[in-house]
PDB file of C-alpha atoms in Angstrom:
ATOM      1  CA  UNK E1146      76.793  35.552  -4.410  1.00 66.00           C
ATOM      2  CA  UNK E1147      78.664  38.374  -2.343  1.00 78.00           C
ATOM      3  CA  UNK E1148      80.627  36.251   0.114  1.00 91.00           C
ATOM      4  CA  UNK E1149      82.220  38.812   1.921  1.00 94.00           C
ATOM      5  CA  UNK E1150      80.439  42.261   2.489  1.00 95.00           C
ATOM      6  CA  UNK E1151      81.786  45.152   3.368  1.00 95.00           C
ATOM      7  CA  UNK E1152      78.112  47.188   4.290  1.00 91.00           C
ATOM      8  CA  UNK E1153      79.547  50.590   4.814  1.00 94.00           C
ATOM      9  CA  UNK E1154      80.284  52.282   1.460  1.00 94.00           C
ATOM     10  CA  UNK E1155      81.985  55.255   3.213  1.00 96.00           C
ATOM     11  CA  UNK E1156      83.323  56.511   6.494  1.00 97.00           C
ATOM     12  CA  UNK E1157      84.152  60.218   7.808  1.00 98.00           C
ATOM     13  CA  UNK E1158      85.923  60.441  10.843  1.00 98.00           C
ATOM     14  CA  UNK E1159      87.933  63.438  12.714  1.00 98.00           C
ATOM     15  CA  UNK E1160      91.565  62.736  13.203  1.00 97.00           C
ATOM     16  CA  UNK E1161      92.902  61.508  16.502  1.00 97.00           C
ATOM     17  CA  UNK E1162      89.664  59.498  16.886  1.00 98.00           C
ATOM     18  CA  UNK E1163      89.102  55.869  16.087  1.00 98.00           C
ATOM     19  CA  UNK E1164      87.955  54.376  12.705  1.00 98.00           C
ATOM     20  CA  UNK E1165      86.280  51.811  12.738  1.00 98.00           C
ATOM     21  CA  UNK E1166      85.603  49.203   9.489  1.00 98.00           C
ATOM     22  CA  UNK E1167      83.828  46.395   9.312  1.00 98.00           C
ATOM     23  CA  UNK E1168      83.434  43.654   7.016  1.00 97.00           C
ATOM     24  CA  UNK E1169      81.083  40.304   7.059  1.00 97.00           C
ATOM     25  CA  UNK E1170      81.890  37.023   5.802  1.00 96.00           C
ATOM     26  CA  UNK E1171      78.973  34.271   4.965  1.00 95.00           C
ATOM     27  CA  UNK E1172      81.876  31.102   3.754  1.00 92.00           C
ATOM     28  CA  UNK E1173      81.901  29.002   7.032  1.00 92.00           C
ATOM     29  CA  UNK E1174      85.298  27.623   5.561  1.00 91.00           C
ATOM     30  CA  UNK E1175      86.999  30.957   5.369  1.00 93.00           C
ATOM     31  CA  UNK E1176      89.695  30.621   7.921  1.00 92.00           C
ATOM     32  CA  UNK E1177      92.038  33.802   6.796  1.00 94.00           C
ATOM     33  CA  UNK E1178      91.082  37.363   6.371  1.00 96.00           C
ATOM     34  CA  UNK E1179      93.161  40.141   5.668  1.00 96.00           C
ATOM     35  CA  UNK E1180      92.745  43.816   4.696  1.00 97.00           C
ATOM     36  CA  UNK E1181      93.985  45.846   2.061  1.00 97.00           C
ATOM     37  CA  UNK E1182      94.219  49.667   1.950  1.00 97.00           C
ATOM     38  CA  UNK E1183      94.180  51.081  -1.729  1.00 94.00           C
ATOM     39  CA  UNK E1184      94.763  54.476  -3.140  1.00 92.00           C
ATOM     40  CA  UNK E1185      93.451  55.979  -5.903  1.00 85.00           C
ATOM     41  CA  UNK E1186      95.458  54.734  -9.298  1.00 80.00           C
ATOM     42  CA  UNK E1187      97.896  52.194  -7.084  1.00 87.00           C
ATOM     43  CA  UNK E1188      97.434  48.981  -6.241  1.00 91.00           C
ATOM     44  CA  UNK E1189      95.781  47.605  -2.759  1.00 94.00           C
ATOM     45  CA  UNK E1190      98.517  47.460  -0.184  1.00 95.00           C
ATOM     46  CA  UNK E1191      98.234  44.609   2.633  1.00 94.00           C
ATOM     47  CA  UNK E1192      98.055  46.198   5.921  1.00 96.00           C
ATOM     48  CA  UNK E1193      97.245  43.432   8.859  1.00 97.00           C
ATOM     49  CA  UNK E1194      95.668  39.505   8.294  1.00 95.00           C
ATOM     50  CA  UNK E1195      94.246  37.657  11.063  1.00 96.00           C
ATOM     51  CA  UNK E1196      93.858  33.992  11.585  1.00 94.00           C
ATOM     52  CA  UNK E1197      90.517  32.113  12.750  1.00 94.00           C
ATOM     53  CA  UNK E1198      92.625  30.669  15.540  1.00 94.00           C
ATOM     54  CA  UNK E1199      92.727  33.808  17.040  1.00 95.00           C
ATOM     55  CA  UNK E1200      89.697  36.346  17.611  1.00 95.00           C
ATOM     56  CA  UNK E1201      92.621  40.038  18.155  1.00 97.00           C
ATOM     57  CA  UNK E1202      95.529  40.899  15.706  1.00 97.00           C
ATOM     58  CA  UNK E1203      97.354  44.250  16.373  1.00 97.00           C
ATOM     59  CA  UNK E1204      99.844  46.433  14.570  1.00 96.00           C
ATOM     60  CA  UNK E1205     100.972  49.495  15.120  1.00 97.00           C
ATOM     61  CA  UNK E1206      97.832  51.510  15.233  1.00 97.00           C
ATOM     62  CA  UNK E1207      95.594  49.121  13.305  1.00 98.00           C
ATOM     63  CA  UNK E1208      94.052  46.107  14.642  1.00 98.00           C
ATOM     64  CA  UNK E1209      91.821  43.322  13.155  1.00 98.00           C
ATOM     65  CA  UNK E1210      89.330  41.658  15.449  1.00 98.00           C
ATOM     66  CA  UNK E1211      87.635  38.024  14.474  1.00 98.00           C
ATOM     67  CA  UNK E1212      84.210  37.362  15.992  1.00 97.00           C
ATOM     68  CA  UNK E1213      83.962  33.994  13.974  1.00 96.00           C
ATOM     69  CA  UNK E1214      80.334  32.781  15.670  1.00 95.00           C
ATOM     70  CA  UNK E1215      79.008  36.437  14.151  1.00 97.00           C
ATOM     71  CA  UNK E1216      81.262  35.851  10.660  1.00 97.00           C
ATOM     72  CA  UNK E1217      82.408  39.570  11.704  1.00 97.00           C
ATOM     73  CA  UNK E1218      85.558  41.158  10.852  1.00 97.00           C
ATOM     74  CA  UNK E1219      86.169  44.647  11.717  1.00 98.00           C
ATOM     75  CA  UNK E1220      89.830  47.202  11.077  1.00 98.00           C
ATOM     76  CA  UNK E1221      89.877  49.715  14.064  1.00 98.00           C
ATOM     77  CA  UNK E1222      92.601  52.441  13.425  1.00 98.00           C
ATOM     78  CA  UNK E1223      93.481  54.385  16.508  1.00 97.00           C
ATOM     79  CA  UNK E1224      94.388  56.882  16.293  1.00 98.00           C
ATOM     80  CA  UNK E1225      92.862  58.485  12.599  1.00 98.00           C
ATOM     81  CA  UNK E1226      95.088  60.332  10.545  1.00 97.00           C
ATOM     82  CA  UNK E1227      94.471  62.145   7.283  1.00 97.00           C
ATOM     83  CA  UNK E1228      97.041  59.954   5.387  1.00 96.00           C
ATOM     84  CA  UNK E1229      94.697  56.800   6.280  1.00 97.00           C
ATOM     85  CA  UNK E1230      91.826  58.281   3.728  1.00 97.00           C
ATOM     86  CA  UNK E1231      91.730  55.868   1.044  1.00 97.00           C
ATOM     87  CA  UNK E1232      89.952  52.790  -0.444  1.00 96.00           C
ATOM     88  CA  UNK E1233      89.908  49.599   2.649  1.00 97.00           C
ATOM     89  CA  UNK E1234      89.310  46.427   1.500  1.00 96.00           C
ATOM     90  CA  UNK E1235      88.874  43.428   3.375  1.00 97.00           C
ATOM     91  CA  UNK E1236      89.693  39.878   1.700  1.00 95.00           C
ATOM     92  CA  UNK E1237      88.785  36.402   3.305  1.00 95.00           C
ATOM     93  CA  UNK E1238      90.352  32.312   1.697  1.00 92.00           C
ATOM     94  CA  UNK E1239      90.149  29.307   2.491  1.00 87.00           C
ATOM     95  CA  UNK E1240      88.342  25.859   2.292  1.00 79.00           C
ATOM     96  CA  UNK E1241      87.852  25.384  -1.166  1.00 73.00           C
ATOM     97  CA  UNK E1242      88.832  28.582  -1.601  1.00 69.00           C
ATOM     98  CA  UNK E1243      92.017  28.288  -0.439  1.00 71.00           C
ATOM     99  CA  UNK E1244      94.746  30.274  -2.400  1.00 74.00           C
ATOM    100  CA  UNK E1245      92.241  32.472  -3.373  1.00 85.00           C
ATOM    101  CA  UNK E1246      91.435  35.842  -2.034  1.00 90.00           C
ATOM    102  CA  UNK E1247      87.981  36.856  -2.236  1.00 92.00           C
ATOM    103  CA  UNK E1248      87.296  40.605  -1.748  1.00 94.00           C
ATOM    104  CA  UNK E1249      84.845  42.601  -0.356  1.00 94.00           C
ATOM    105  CA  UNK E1250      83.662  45.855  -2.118  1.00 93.00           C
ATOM    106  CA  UNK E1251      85.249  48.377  -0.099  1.00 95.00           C
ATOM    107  CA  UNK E1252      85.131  51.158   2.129  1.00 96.00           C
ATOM    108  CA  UNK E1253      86.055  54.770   1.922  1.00 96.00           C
ATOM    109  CA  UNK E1254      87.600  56.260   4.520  1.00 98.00           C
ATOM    110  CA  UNK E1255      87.919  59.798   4.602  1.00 98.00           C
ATOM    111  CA  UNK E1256      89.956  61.264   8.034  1.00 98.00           C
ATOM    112  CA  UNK E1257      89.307  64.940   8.514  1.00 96.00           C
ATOM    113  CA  UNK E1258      91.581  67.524  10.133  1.00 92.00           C
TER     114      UNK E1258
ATOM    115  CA  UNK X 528     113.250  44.431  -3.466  1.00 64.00           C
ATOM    116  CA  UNK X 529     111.328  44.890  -6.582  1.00 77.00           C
ATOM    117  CA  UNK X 530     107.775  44.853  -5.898  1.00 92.00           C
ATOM    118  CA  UNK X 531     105.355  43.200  -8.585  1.00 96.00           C
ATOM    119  CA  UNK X 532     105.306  44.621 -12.356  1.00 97.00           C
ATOM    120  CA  UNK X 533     102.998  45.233 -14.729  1.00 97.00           C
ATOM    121  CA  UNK X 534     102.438  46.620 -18.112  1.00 97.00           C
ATOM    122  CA  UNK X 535     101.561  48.403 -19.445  1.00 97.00           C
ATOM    123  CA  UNK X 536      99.949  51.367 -17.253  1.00 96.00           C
ATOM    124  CA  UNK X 537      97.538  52.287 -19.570  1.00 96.00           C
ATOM    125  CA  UNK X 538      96.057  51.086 -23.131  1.00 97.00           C
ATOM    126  CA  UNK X 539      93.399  52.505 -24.598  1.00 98.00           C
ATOM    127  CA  UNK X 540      91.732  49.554 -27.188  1.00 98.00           C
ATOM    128  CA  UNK X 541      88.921  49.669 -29.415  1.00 98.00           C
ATOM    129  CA  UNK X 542      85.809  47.188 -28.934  1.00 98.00           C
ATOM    130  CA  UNK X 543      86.432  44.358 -30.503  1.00 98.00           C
ATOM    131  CA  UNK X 544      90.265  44.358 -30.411  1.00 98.00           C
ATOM    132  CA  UNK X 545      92.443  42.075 -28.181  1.00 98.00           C
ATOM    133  CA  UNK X 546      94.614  43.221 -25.267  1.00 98.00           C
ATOM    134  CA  UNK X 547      97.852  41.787 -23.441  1.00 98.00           C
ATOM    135  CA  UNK X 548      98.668  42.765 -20.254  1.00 98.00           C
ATOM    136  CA  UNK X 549     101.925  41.409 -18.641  1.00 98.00           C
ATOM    137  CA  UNK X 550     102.835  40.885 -14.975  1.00 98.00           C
ATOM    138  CA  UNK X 551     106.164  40.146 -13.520  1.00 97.00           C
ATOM    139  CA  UNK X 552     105.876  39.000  -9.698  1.00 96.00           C
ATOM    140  CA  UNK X 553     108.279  39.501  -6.710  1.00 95.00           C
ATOM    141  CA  UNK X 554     110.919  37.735  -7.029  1.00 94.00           C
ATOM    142  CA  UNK X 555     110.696  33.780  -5.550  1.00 91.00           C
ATOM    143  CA  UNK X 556     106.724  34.410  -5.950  1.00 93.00           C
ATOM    144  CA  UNK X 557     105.423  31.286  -8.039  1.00 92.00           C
ATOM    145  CA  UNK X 558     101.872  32.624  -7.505  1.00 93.00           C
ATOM    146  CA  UNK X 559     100.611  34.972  -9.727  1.00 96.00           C
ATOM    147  CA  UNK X 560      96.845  36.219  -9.652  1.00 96.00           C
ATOM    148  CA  UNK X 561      94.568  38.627 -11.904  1.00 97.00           C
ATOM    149  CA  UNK X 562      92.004  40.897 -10.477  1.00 96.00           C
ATOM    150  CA  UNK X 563      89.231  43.142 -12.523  1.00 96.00           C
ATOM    151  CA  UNK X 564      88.280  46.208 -10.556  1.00 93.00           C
ATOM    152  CA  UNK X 565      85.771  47.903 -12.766  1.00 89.00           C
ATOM    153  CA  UNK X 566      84.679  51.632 -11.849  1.00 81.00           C
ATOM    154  CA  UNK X 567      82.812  51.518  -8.461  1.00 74.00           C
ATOM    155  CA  UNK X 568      82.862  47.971  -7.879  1.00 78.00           C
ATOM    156  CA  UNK X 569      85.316  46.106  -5.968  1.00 85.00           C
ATOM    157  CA  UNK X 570      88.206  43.352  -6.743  1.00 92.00           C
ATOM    158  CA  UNK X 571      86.653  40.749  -9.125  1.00 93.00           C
ATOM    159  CA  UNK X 572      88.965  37.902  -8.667  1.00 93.00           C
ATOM    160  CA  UNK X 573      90.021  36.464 -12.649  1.00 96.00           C
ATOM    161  CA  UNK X 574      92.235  33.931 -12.710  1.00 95.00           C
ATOM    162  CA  UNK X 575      95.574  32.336 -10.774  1.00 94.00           C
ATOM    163  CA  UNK X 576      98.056  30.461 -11.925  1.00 95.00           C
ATOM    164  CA  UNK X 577     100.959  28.531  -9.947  1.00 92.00           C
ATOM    165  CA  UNK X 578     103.969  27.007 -11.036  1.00 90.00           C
ATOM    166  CA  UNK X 579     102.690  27.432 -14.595  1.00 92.00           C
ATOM    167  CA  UNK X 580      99.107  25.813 -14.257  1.00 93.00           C
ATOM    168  CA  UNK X 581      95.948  27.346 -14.313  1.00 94.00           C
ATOM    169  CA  UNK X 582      94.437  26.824 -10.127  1.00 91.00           C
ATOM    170  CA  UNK X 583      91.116  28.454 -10.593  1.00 91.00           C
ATOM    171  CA  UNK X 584      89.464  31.200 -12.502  1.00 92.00           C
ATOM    172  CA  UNK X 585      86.787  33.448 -11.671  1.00 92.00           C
ATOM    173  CA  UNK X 586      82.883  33.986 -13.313  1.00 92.00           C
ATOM    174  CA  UNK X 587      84.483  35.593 -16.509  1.00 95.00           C
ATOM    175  CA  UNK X 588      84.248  34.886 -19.741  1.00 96.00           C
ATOM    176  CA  UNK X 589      86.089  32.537 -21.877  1.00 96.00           C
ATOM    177  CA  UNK X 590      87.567  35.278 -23.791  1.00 97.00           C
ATOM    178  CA  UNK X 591      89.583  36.511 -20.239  1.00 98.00           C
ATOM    179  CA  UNK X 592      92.397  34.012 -21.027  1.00 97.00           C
ATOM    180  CA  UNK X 593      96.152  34.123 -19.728  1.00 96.00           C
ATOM    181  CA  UNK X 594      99.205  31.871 -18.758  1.00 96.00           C
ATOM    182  CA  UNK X 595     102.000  31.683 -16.639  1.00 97.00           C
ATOM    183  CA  UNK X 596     105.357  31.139 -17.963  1.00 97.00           C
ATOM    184  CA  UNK X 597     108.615  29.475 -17.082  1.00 96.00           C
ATOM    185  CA  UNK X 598     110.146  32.669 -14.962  1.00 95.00           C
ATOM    186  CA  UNK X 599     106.442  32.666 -13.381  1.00 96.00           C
ATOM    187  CA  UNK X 600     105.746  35.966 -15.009  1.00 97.00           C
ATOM    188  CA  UNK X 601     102.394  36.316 -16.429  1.00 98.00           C
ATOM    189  CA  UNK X 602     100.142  37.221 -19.676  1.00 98.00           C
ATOM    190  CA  UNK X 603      96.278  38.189 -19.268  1.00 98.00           C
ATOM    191  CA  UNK X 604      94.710  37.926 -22.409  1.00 98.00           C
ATOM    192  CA  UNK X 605      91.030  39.863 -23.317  1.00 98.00           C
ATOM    193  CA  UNK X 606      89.766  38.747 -27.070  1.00 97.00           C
ATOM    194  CA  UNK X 607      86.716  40.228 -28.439  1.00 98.00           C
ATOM    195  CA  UNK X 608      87.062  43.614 -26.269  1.00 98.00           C
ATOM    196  CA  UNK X 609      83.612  44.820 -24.729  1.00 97.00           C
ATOM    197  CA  UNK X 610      82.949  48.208 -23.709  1.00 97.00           C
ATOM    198  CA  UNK X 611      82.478  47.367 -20.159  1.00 95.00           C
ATOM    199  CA  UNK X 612      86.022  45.450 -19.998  1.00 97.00           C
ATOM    200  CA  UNK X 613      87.133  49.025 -19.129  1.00 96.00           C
ATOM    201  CA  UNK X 614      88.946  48.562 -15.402  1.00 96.00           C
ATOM    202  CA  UNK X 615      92.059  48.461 -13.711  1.00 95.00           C
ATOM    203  CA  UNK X 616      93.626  44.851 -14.630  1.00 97.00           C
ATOM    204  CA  UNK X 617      95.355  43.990 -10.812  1.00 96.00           C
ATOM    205  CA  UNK X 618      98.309  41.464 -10.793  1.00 97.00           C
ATOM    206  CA  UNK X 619      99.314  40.241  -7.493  1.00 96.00           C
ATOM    207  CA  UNK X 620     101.789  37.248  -6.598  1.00 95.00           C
ATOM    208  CA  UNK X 621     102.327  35.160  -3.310  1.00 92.00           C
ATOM    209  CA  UNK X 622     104.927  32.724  -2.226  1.00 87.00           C
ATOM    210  CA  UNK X 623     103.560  29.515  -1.937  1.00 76.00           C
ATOM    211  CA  UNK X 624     105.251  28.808   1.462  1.00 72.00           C
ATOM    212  CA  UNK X 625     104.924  31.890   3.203  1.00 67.00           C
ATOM    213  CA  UNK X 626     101.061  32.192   4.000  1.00 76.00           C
ATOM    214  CA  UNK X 627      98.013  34.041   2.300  1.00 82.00           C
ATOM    215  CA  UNK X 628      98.967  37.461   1.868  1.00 88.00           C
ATOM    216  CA  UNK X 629      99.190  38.597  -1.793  1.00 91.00           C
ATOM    217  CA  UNK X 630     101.245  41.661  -3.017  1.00 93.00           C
ATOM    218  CA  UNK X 631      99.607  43.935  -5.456  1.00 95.00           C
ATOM    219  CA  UNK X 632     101.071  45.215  -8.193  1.00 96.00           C
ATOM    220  CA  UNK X 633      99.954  49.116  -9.328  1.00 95.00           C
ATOM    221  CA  UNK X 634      97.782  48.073 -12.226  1.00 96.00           C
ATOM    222  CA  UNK X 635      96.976  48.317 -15.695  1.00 97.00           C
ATOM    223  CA  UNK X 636      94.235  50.711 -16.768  1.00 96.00           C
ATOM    224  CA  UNK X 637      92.435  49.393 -19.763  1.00 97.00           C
ATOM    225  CA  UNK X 638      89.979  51.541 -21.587  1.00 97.00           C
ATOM    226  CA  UNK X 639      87.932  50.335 -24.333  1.00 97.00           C
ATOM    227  CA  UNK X 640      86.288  51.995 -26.957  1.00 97.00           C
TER     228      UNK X 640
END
């Protein structure tokens, strides 16, 4: 049971224009996402998290939005550049879960010159 | 600050065998969790351990074993090696009081064959 989807296996986008990455969640009790950027042969690095008390988290050029009626998470990055190409992963815990991360199973993002 | 540890990078096993892999997590981290990404799939959440007790372990396996000791580092154990074991073994830690995020270490690459 895939609890968190990310549809999208890969993305191409031109640099200086937005990516956007989205990510669905079927756990009613998740109540903490996050996503992860990973490159190939490192481990995922945590980029940005977002609360279900809030539906907009923003940093720096990436920012999470929360549409929790829709169980929708999506990453935008504005704007693209080619050092975001890698592996994005979002995660989602709580409920039961709680403590746990459970993962989605990726997206590749590949930002052109 | 030293990020989370792990070895060793890579170890190449033969079916059947056992392998250790170690993690060492950020300093103050209690939490300490193991993650499976096999080739083309995403993070397979294993097992995670707090303050030395097992808290929950994924749909592996009996032979995916491990513990957490005193200094909260931690041991993954794989008995009975299987060819499709092969993946990047992915140690993270959290502290307890600071939220959800978990910090990746860079991984383990286990081959069997």
């Amino acid at each position: 049971d895939q609890q968190v989807k990310q549809n999208s296996p890969s993305l191409s986008v031109q640099e200086g224009r937005i990516s956007i990455l989205n990510c669905d969640y079927t756990n009613s009790m998740f109540d903490y996402f996050l996503w992860y950027k990973k490159y190939p042969a490192e481990g995922p690095t945590f980029l940005i998290s977002i609360s279900s008390i809030k539906d907009k988290n923003e940093d720096g050029r990436f920012t999470v939005f929360l549409n929790k009626s829709a169980k929708h998470l999506s990453l935008h990055i504005v704007p693209s550049q080619p050092g975001d190409s890698a592996v994005y992963f979002c995660a989602a815990t709580g409920g039961t879960s709680y403590g746990k991360l459970t993962f989605g199973q990726g997206t590749i993002l590949t930002v052109h010159p | 600050e030293a990020g989370v540890t792990q070895s060793p990078t890579h170890l190449i096993k033969t079916r059947g065998q056992q392998a250790t892999l170690r993690c060492s997590p950020i300093s103050g981290h209690t939490s300490v969790y193991w993650y499976q990404q096999a080739l083309g799939l995403g993070l397979q959440f294993l097992l995670w351990y707090d303050e030395g007790e097992e808290r929950n372990r994924g749909n592996f396996p009996p032979r995916f074993s491990g513990r957490q000791f005193p200094n909260y580092s931690s041991e993954l154990n794989v008995n009975a090696l299987e060819l499709e074991d092969s993946a990047l073994y992915l140690c993270a830690s959290r502290f307890k009081s600071s939220g959800n995020t978990i910090y990746f270490g860079e991984g383990s690459w286990l081959t069997v064959v």
